């Protein structure tokens, strides 16, 4: 029996791919949307420094959860037959312990930035919220009973990268949570969950075979595609709600063509690798919605103070 160590061959590019850049819109968009809500606030307004800290927290968290998923799925063997990009652990490119270390380094960066942000905002209790987010990131696929294997992945994404990320960003800048912030949080949460759902629709066959019971596996192919459509339509309605508070929010409807493009691919029955572009299209729609909302509500804020 050979005791030779495996010849791991992960390159810098492989590690970058392991961080899954196509999901980073899920980290950037909530901070932009939360800053937009803060900009439209009458109590505090946007704060560039705290927005930057929030961005570091969100970005580090999503990189951490991606490495954590890579590690946990890899050691469980649920990544052995997949249609997406090759994984570091499951693909034998990197030692599992190194992937796990990368995840916890990322979580550490998020923790440090989060503590600084909490103290700068005068909200020490945000440290506890940050700890909850890190625990949620790890136990998504980690631990003895990962909730991502129980069909709760999209719910968690909606909460952590939607409600908490957007409203937390708004609060740390303006010290309030508003109805406008809530509409934006729900919109970002819906699109962020849609990114996760598209990924899981693609992997229904392999996930069902390995016992990974995602929401897509629970709902089935047809119902999952219907839910995906509803999640991308939701921001259209929420933009109208936001416009009652700040009419320039209507400019964010420019996200629609990008969302429609993703919905068309999903609803024409695309399978396997054909669904990979949907992740990028959905992320792009979310990012555009958030960027335009920030620009529009910053403009609204200027109008408010001039008036």
PDB file of C-alpha atoms in Angstrom, residues 197 200-201 204 208 213-228:
ATOM      1  CA  UNK A 197     -31.756  28.426  -7.126  1.00  0.00           C
ATOM      2  CA  UNK A 200     -29.412  24.083  -7.786  1.00  0.00           C
ATOM      3  CA  UNK A 201     -31.772  23.606 -10.735  1.00  0.00           C
ATOM      4  CA  UNK A 204     -30.946  18.513  -9.555  1.00  0.00           C
ATOM      5  CA  UNK A 208     -30.828  13.898  -5.935  1.00  0.00           C
ATOM      6  CA  UNK A 213     -31.906  17.623  -0.834  1.00  0.00           C
ATOM      7  CA  UNK A 214     -31.840  21.219  -2.037  1.00  0.00           C
ATOM      8  CA  UNK A 215     -34.977  23.302  -2.488  1.00  0.00           C
ATOM      9  CA  UNK A 216     -34.819  22.540  -6.226  1.00  0.00           C
ATOM     10  CA  UNK A 217     -34.778  18.807  -5.491  1.00  0.00           C
ATOM     11  CA  UNK A 218     -37.739  19.213  -3.127  1.00  0.00           C
ATOM     12  CA  UNK A 219     -39.814  21.313  -5.539  1.00  0.00           C
ATOM     13  CA  UNK A 220     -38.880  19.451  -8.688  1.00  0.00           C
ATOM     14  CA  UNK A 221     -37.686  20.889 -11.965  1.00  0.00           C
ATOM     15  CA  UNK A 222     -40.881  22.578 -13.172  1.00  0.00           C
ATOM     16  CA  UNK A 223     -41.844  24.259  -9.884  1.00  0.00           C
ATOM     17  CA  UNK A 224     -38.244  25.385  -9.307  1.00  0.00           C
ATOM     18  CA  UNK A 225     -38.262  27.181 -12.662  1.00  0.00           C
ATOM     19  CA  UNK A 226     -41.559  28.872 -11.770  1.00  0.00           C
ATOM     20  CA  UNK A 227     -40.105  30.040  -8.461  1.00  0.00           C
ATOM     21  CA  UNK A 228     -37.021  31.374 -10.262  1.00  0.00           C
TER      22      UNK A 228
END
